[in-house]
CSV table of C-alpha atoms in Angstrom, one decimal:
chain,number,residue,atom,x,y,z
A,1,MET,CA,-142.4,23.7,-135.5
A,2,GLU,CA,-144.7,25.2,-132.5
A,3,SER,CA,-145.8,29.3,-133.8
A,4,LYS,CA,-145.6,31.4,-131.0
A,5,LYS,CA,-147.6,31.2,-128.3
A,6,GLY,CA,-146.8,27.9,-128.0
A,7,LYS,CA,-145.8,26.2,-124.8
A,8,SER,CA,-141.9,24.9,-125.0
A,9,GLU,CA,-141.2,21.1,-125.8
A,10,SER,CA,-137.8,19.7,-124.4
A,11,GLY,CA,-134.8,19.9,-126.8
A,12,SER,CA,-132.9,17.4,-127.5
A,13,LYS,CA,-130.3,15.8,-125.0
A,14,GLY,CA,-126.4,16.8,-124.9
A,15,ILE,CA,-123.2,14.1,-123.8
A,16,SER,CA,-124.1,15.5,-119.7
A,17,GLY,CA,-127.6,14.0,-119.8
A,18,LYS,CA,-129.1,17.3,-119.6
A,19,LEU,CA,-132.2,18.0,-121.3
A,20,MET,CA,-131.8,21.5,-123.7
A,21,ARG,CA,-135.1,23.5,-123.3
A,22,HIS,CA,-136.4,24.4,-127.0
A,23,PHE,CA,-138.3,27.8,-125.6
A,24,THR,CA,-141.1,29.5,-127.9
A,25,LEU,CA,-140.3,33.7,-129.1
A,26,ASP,CA,-142.8,34.1,-126.1
A,27,GLU,CA,-141.2,32.6,-123.9
A,28,VAL,CA,-137.6,33.9,-124.6
A,29,ALA,CA,-139.1,37.7,-124.7
A,30,ARG,CA,-140.9,37.3,-121.4
A,31,ILE,CA,-136.9,35.8,-119.6
A,32,THR,CA,-135.1,38.8,-121.5
A,33,GLU,CA,-138.6,42.0,-120.3
A,34,ASN,CA,-139.6,42.2,-124.0
A,35,PHE,CA,-135.9,42.4,-125.2
A,36,ASP,CA,-135.4,45.5,-123.1
A,37,VAL,CA,-132.2,47.1,-124.3
A,38,GLU,CA,-131.7,48.4,-119.8
A,39,LYS,CA,-130.9,44.0,-119.3
A,40,ILE,CA,-128.0,43.9,-123.0
A,41,ILE,CA,-125.1,43.1,-121.7
A,42,GLY,CA,-122.9,42.4,-124.3
A,43,GLU,CA,-123.4,42.8,-127.9
A,44,GLY,CA,-121.1,41.7,-130.9
A,45,ASN,CA,-121.6,41.8,-135.5
A,46,PHE,CA,-124.6,40.1,-135.2
A,47,ARG,CA,-126.5,39.6,-131.4
A,48,LYS,CA,-127.4,41.5,-127.9
A,49,VAL,CA,-127.3,39.4,-124.9
A,50,PHE,CA,-129.4,40.0,-122.8
A,51,ARG,CA,-129.4,39.5,-118.7
A,52,GLY,CA,-132.6,37.6,-118.1
A,53,LYS,CA,-135.0,35.1,-116.0
A,54,LEU,CA,-136.2,32.1,-116.4
A,55,ASP,CA,-139.8,31.0,-114.5
A,56,ASP,CA,-138.2,29.5,-111.2
A,57,GLY,CA,-135.6,32.3,-110.9
A,58,THR,CA,-132.3,31.0,-112.7
A,59,GLU,CA,-130.5,33.7,-114.0
A,60,VAL,CA,-129.8,33.4,-117.7
A,61,ALA,CA,-127.6,34.9,-120.6
A,62,VAL,CA,-129.9,34.6,-123.8
A,63,LYS,CA,-127.8,35.3,-127.5
A,64,LYS,CA,-130.7,37.3,-130.2
A,65,LEU,CA,-129.5,36.7,-133.3
A,66,SER,CA,-129.8,39.6,-135.6
A,67,ARG,CA,-132.1,39.8,-138.3
A,68,SER,CA,-129.8,41.6,-141.2
A,69,ALA,CA,-126.3,38.7,-139.3
A,70,LYS,CA,-125.2,37.2,-143.1
A,71,GLU,CA,-122.9,35.1,-141.0
A,72,GLY,CA,-124.1,35.1,-137.9
A,73,PRO,CA,-126.8,31.4,-138.7
A,74,ARG,CA,-124.1,29.7,-139.9
A,75,GLN,CA,-122.3,30.7,-136.3
A,76,PHE,CA,-125.2,30.6,-134.5
A,77,GLU,CA,-125.8,26.8,-135.6
A,78,THR,CA,-122.2,26.3,-135.0
A,79,GLU,CA,-121.8,26.7,-131.8
A,80,ALA,CA,-126.0,25.3,-130.9
A,81,LYS,CA,-124.7,21.7,-132.2
A,82,LEU,CA,-120.8,22.0,-130.7
A,83,LEU,CA,-122.7,22.6,-127.8
A,84,LEU,CA,-125.6,20.1,-127.8
A,85,LYS,CA,-123.1,17.1,-127.5
A,86,ILE,CA,-120.1,18.3,-125.1
A,87,HIS,CA,-120.2,18.9,-121.2
A,88,HIS,CA,-117.4,20.6,-119.5
A,89,LYS,CA,-117.7,23.0,-116.0
A,90,ASN,CA,-115.1,24.8,-117.7
A,91,LEU,CA,-116.8,25.6,-120.8
A,92,VAL,CA,-120.0,27.7,-121.0
A,93,ALA,CA,-123.4,25.8,-121.0
A,94,LEU,CA,-126.0,26.4,-122.8
A,95,LEU,CA,-129.4,25.1,-121.6
A,96,GLY,CA,-132.1,25.9,-124.3
A,97,TYR,CA,-132.1,27.1,-127.7
A,98,CYS,CA,-135.1,29.8,-129.4
A,99,ASP,CA,-135.1,28.1,-133.2
A,100,GLU,CA,-138.0,30.4,-134.5
A,101,PRO,CA,-137.4,31.7,-138.4
A,102,GLU,CA,-136.8,35.2,-138.1
A,103,ASN,CA,-135.7,35.1,-134.8
A,104,LYS,CA,-133.3,32.8,-133.3
A,105,ALA,CA,-131.5,33.1,-129.7
A,106,LEU,CA,-129.7,30.8,-127.8
A,107,ILE,CA,-130.0,30.1,-124.2
A,108,TYR,CA,-126.7,29.6,-122.0
A,109,GLU,CA,-126.0,30.4,-118.1
A,110,TYR,CA,-125.5,33.5,-116.4
A,111,LEU,CA,-121.6,34.2,-115.0
A,112,ALA,CA,-121.6,36.9,-112.6
A,113,LYS,CA,-118.6,38.4,-112.4
A,114,GLY,CA,-118.1,39.0,-116.6
A,115,ASN,CA,-115.5,38.6,-119.3
A,116,LEU,CA,-112.4,37.9,-117.9
A,117,HIS,CA,-111.2,41.3,-120.2
A,118,GLU,CA,-113.3,43.9,-118.3
A,119,ASN,CA,-111.9,42.3,-115.5
A,120,LEU,CA,-108.6,43.1,-116.7
A,121,SER,CA,-109.4,45.8,-118.4
A,122,GLY,CA,-110.8,48.0,-114.9
A,123,LYS,CA,-114.6,48.7,-116.6
A,124,ASN,CA,-115.9,46.9,-113.3
A,125,ALA,CA,-115.2,46.8,-110.0
A,126,ASN,CA,-113.3,43.7,-109.9
A,127,PHE,CA,-109.9,44.0,-109.5
A,128,LEU,CA,-108.4,40.1,-109.2
A,129,THR,CA,-104.7,39.4,-107.2
A,130,TRP,CA,-102.2,37.5,-108.2
A,131,ASP,CA,-103.5,33.4,-107.0
A,132,GLN,CA,-106.7,34.3,-108.6
A,133,ARG,CA,-105.6,35.3,-112.0
A,134,LEU,CA,-103.4,31.9,-111.9
A,135,CYS,CA,-106.0,30.1,-111.0
A,136,ILE,CA,-108.7,31.5,-113.8
A,137,ALA,CA,-105.6,30.4,-116.0
A,138,VAL,CA,-106.2,27.1,-114.3
A,139,ASP,CA,-109.5,27.0,-115.1
A,140,ALA,CA,-108.9,27.6,-119.0
A,141,ALA,CA,-106.8,25.8,-120.0
A,142,LYS,CA,-108.1,23.2,-118.5
A,143,GLY,CA,-111.8,23.2,-120.4
A,144,LEU,CA,-109.4,24.6,-123.7
A,145,ASP,CA,-108.0,21.1,-122.8
A,146,TYR,CA,-111.1,19.1,-123.4
A,147,LEU,CA,-111.6,20.7,-126.8
A,148,HIS,CA,-108.2,19.1,-127.9
A,149,ASN,CA,-108.4,16.2,-126.4
A,150,ASN,CA,-111.1,14.6,-124.4
A,151,CYS,CA,-113.6,15.6,-127.2
A,152,ASN,CA,-113.8,12.9,-129.5
A,153,PRO,CA,-113.4,14.0,-133.0
A,154,PRO,CA,-111.1,16.5,-131.1
A,155,ASN,CA,-112.3,21.2,-131.5
A,156,ILE,CA,-110.5,24.1,-131.7
A,157,HIS,CA,-112.7,26.5,-130.5
A,158,ARG,CA,-110.4,29.7,-133.5
A,159,ASP,CA,-111.6,32.7,-131.5
A,160,ILE,CA,-109.2,32.3,-128.0
A,161,LYS,CA,-109.8,36.4,-126.2
A,162,THR,CA,-110.3,36.6,-123.0
A,163,ALA,CA,-113.4,39.2,-123.7
A,164,ASN,CA,-114.5,35.0,-124.1
A,165,ILE,CA,-113.4,33.3,-120.8
A,166,LEU,CA,-116.8,33.8,-118.3
A,167,LEU,CA,-116.1,34.6,-114.7
A,168,ASP,CA,-118.9,32.6,-112.2
A,169,GLU,CA,-119.5,34.8,-109.0
A,170,HIS,CA,-116.6,32.2,-107.5
A,171,LEU,CA,-114.7,33.5,-110.8
A,172,GLN,CA,-114.7,29.7,-111.6
A,173,ALA,CA,-113.5,30.4,-115.6
A,174,LYS,CA,-115.1,29.2,-118.9
A,175,ILE,CA,-114.4,29.6,-122.3
A,176,SER,CA,-117.7,31.0,-124.5
A,177,ASP,CA,-118.4,31.2,-127.8
A,178,PHE,CA,-118.0,28.8,-130.4
A,179,GLY,CA,-119.5,30.1,-133.3
A,180,LEU,CA,-116.3,29.3,-135.2
A,181,SER,CA,-115.5,25.6,-133.1
A,182,ARG,CA,-114.3,23.4,-136.7
A,183,ILE,CA,-114.6,19.3,-135.8
A,184,PHE,CA,-111.3,17.5,-136.6
A,185,SER,CA,-112.0,14.3,-138.5
A,186,SER,CA,-109.0,14.6,-140.1
A,187,THR,CA,-106.0,12.1,-138.9
A,188,ASN,CA,-102.9,14.8,-139.6
A,189,GLY,CA,-105.0,17.4,-136.8
A,190,THR,CA,-105.1,20.1,-139.6
A,191,PHE,CA,-107.4,22.0,-141.7
A,192,ILE,CA,-107.4,24.0,-144.5
A,193,THR,CA,-109.2,26.9,-145.0
A,194,THR,CA,-109.8,29.9,-147.2
A,195,ASP,CA,-109.5,33.0,-145.0
A,196,SER,CA,-108.4,32.9,-141.3
A,197,VAL,CA,-111.3,34.0,-138.4
A,198,GLY,CA,-111.1,35.2,-135.4
A,199,THR,CA,-110.0,38.2,-133.3
A,200,ARG,CA,-107.1,40.8,-133.9
A,201,GLY,CA,-104.4,40.4,-132.1
A,202,TYR,CA,-104.9,36.9,-131.1
A,203,LEU,CA,-104.3,35.6,-134.5
A,204,ASP,CA,-102.0,33.0,-135.5
A,205,PRO,CA,-99.1,34.3,-137.9
A,206,GLU,CA,-98.4,30.6,-139.2
A,207,TYR,CA,-101.8,30.6,-139.2
A,208,CYS,CA,-102.9,33.8,-141.0
A,209,THR,CA,-99.6,33.1,-144.4
A,210,SER,CA,-100.7,29.1,-144.0
A,211,ARG,CA,-103.9,29.1,-143.4
A,212,SER,CA,-103.3,25.7,-141.7
A,213,LEU,CA,-105.3,26.0,-138.8
A,214,THR,CA,-104.1,23.4,-135.8
A,215,LYS,CA,-104.2,23.2,-132.2
A,216,LYS,CA,-101.2,24.7,-132.0
A,217,SER,CA,-103.0,27.6,-133.5
A,218,ASP,CA,-105.3,27.5,-129.8
A,219,ILE,CA,-102.5,27.7,-127.9
A,220,TYR,CA,-101.5,30.7,-129.7
A,221,SER,CA,-104.5,32.7,-128.8
A,222,PHE,CA,-103.8,31.0,-125.5
A,223,GLY,CA,-100.5,32.8,-124.9
A,224,VAL,CA,-102.2,36.3,-125.9
A,225,VAL,CA,-104.6,35.6,-122.7
A,226,LEU,CA,-101.3,34.2,-120.4
A,227,LEU,CA,-99.9,37.2,-121.4
A,228,GLU,CA,-102.4,39.3,-120.5
A,229,LEU,CA,-103.1,38.4,-117.0
A,230,ILE,CA,-99.4,38.8,-116.3
A,231,THR,CA,-99.6,42.9,-117.7
A,232,ALA,CA,-103.3,44.1,-118.3
A,233,ARG,CA,-101.8,45.5,-120.9
A,234,PRO,CA,-104.5,45.9,-124.4
A,235,VAL,CA,-102.9,43.6,-126.7
A,236,GLN,CA,-103.3,46.3,-129.7
A,237,GLY,CA,-101.8,49.7,-128.7
A,238,ASN,CA,-98.8,50.9,-129.9
A,239,GLU,CA,-96.8,47.6,-130.2
A,240,HIS,CA,-99.0,44.1,-129.5
A,241,VAL,CA,-98.6,42.7,-126.3
A,242,VAL,CA,-97.1,40.0,-127.5
A,243,ASP,CA,-93.7,42.2,-129.7
A,244,TRP,CA,-93.5,43.8,-125.9
A,245,ALA,CA,-93.3,40.9,-124.3
A,246,VAL,CA,-90.8,39.3,-125.8
A,247,ARG,CA,-88.5,42.7,-126.0
A,248,GLU,CA,-88.6,42.7,-122.3
A,249,VAL,CA,-88.4,39.9,-121.0
A,250,LYS,CA,-84.6,39.9,-121.9
A,251,LYS,CA,-83.7,42.4,-119.4
A,252,GLN,CA,-82.1,42.3,-116.3
A,253,ASN,CA,-85.2,42.7,-113.1
A,254,TYR,CA,-88.6,42.4,-116.0
A,255,GLN,CA,-91.1,41.8,-113.6
A,256,ARG,CA,-90.8,45.1,-112.9
A,257,GLN,CA,-91.9,46.5,-116.1
A,258,ILE,CA,-94.7,43.4,-116.9
A,259,VAL,CA,-95.9,42.4,-114.6
A,260,ASP,CA,-99.8,44.2,-113.4
A,261,PRO,CA,-98.6,47.5,-111.8
A,262,ARG,CA,-101.3,47.5,-110.4
A,263,LEU,CA,-100.6,43.8,-108.5
A,264,ASP,CA,-98.6,46.8,-106.2
A,265,GLY,CA,-95.6,43.8,-106.0
A,266,GLN,CA,-98.5,41.3,-104.3
A,267,TYR,CA,-97.5,38.5,-106.5
A,268,ASP,CA,-94.5,36.1,-105.6
A,269,SER,CA,-92.5,36.8,-108.8
A,270,ASP,CA,-90.6,32.9,-108.6
A,271,SER,CA,-94.9,32.1,-110.1
A,272,ALA,CA,-94.6,35.0,-112.4
A,273,ASP,CA,-90.9,33.6,-113.8
A,274,LYS,CA,-93.4,31.0,-114.1
A,275,LEU,CA,-95.9,32.2,-115.8
A,276,VAL,CA,-93.7,34.2,-118.3
A,277,THR,CA,-92.2,31.5,-119.2
A,278,ILE,CA,-95.4,29.7,-119.8
A,279,ALA,CA,-97.5,31.9,-122.2
A,280,ILE,CA,-93.9,33.0,-124.4
A,281,SER,CA,-93.2,29.5,-125.3
A,282,CYS,CA,-96.6,29.0,-125.8
A,283,VAL,CA,-96.6,31.9,-128.4
A,284,GLU,CA,-94.0,30.8,-130.3
A,285,LYS,CA,-94.1,31.6,-134.2
A,286,ALA,CA,-93.1,28.0,-135.1
A,287,ALA,CA,-96.3,26.3,-134.1
A,288,ALA,CA,-94.3,23.5,-134.2
A,289,LYS,CA,-92.3,25.0,-131.0
A,290,ARG,CA,-95.9,25.5,-128.6
A,291,PRO,CA,-96.6,23.3,-126.9
A,292,ASP,CA,-99.5,20.9,-126.5
A,293,ILE,CA,-102.9,22.2,-124.0
A,294,HIS,CA,-102.4,19.7,-121.8
A,295,LYS,CA,-98.8,19.9,-120.9
A,296,VAL,CA,-99.8,23.5,-120.7
A,297,HIS,CA,-102.5,22.7,-118.2
A,298,ALA,CA,-100.0,20.4,-115.9
A,299,ASP,CA,-97.6,23.7,-115.7
A,300,LEU,CA,-100.3,26.3,-114.5
A,301,LYS,CA,-102.1,23.7,-112.2
A,302,ALA,CA,-98.5,23.3,-110.7
A,303,CYS,CA,-97.7,26.9,-110.4
A,304,ARG,CA,-101.2,27.6,-108.9
A,305,ASP,CA,-100.4,25.0,-106.8
A,306,LEU,CA,-97.7,26.4,-105.3
A,307,THR,CA,-98.2,29.3,-104.8
A,308,LEU,CA,-100.8,28.8,-102.8
A,309,GLU,CA,-99.1,27.0,-101.4
A,310,ARG,CA,-96.7,30.0,-100.5
A,311,SER,CA,-100.0,32.3,-99.2
A,312,GLN,CA,-100.9,30.5,-97.2
A,313,GLY,CA,-97.4,29.9,-95.5
A,314,THR,CA,-97.8,25.9,-95.8
A,315,ALA,CA,-95.1,25.3,-98.0
A,316,SER,CA,-92.3,23.5,-97.0
A,317,LYS,CA,-88.6,24.6,-97.9
A,318,GLY,CA,-87.6,23.1,-100.9
A,319,GLY,CA,-90.8,22.1,-101.1
A,320,ALA,CA,-91.6,23.5,-105.1
A,321,SER,CA,-94.2,21.8,-107.3
A,322,SER,CA,-92.7,19.4,-110.2
A,323,ILE,CA,-92.8,21.0,-113.1
A,324,SER,CA,-93.9,19.3,-115.7
A,325,SER,CA,-91.2,19.3,-119.4
A,326,TYR,CA,-92.7,20.3,-123.1
A,327,ASN,CA,-91.0,17.3,-124.3
A,328,ASP,CA,-92.3,18.7,-127.9
A,329,VAL,CA,-91.1,21.8,-127.4
A,330,GLN,CA,-87.7,23.3,-129.0
A,331,PRO,CA,-85.2,25.8,-126.9
A,332,SER,CA,-86.7,29.1,-127.2
A,333,SER,CA,-84.4,31.4,-129.0
A,334,ILE,CA,-85.3,34.7,-126.8
A,335,GLU,CA,-82.7,34.8,-123.9
A,336,TYR,CA,-84.6,34.8,-120.4
A,337,HIS,CA,-83.4,36.6,-117.8
A,338,SER,CA,-85.3,36.0,-114.3
A,339,SER,CA,-85.3,38.3,-111.9
A,340,THR,CA,-85.0,36.4,-108.3
A,341,GLN,CA,-81.4,34.9,-107.8
A,342,SER,CA,-84.0,32.1,-106.5
A,343,THR,CA,-81.7,29.1,-105.7
A,344,SER,CA,-84.6,27.0,-105.9
A,345,SER,CA,-85.0,23.4,-107.6
A,346,SER,CA,-87.9,24.6,-109.0
A,347,SER,CA,-86.9,28.3,-109.9
A,348,SER,CA,-83.7,25.4,-112.0
A,349,ALA,CA,-85.4,23.6,-112.8
A,350,TRP,CA,-87.7,26.2,-115.0
A,351,SER,CA,-84.2,27.9,-115.7
A,352,ASN,CA,-82.8,25.7,-117.7
A,353,LEU,CA,-87.2,24.8,-118.9
A,354,TRP,CA,-86.4,27.8,-120.8
A,355,ARG,CA,-82.7,27.6,-122.2
A,356,GLY,CA,-82.8,24.0,-122.8
A,357,PHE,CA,-124.8,21.4,-129.9
A,358,THR,CA,-128.6,19.0,-134.3
A,359,GLU,CA,-128.8,18.7,-137.9
A,360,ALA,CA,-132.5,20.3,-137.8
A,361,PHE,CA,-131.5,22.3,-135.9
A,362,PHE,CA,-131.7,26.3,-137.5
A,363,SER,CA,-133.2,24.0,-140.9
A,364,SER,CA,-136.6,26.8,-141.2
């Protein structure tokens, strides 16, 4: 290992072929202007995230581990090892790392629009339109589909939430924070844990009771994210957003109550019905009834494409996009009332559907 003032060296290559750069502590301090508190853009139990700039002008986000953290080093190592091996446009890219004994940091691409939670809660100036929310849902589902179905072995994120979905300047969504991720090598796709970990409000209730972790645990969390996109309600308030939403969709003309009122009706009613259908299917209490993320992504994409066509005035009469069926999902026991009386084939189909990073890393 180098001294603090040593020159940075090249690191390992990830699956993308991009070189993973090793940074010295002096370099990280320079990037963040000596860890200026004014540069803090995020903070957690065991780390602070600073906005910084490389010598070539590239903006980055620097996640620095707190020295007092107990679980931090293990989660940092998990994240670094995973992001060395995978690369996808809807996953936040790791650019480099610093692994000095008392000063560990990960350097990521900087995403200008912050996290989805901030954008939905009104903490920043951005207001997301209905079409933008659909595009974000598709992006996040695509990233999760890659983790579940295109990585070998598959990866379970275990902390899917709006605060871990970041947005770039074009509002492209990318999943972040892989410190709790698990790589599955078992043939049955189940991992038994001693404790359920994740974020309250997003945790799969079946996982909490059985301690059996599967891909479907991420699906539940993603369903909560979809409900947040629809409603912009806090996950944990007087009532959990899932319980509230499940009750509201039983009512006639439920969209007036469930869709974010700040949208002021500026959304496609059919796509709202479809998005709610997808979200509720993801938060089924029984994991076996939840769809695979590949199907969720396909249906979200179809929903988005149809909505964009309509908003651009290019959709032909009756030309609704077909939506893939949830072959592995049992019919929901929740009675669903569409808020519209659309006669399109798409609405009819949906109504029927509803019914019917290295091993040596951090070793010092």
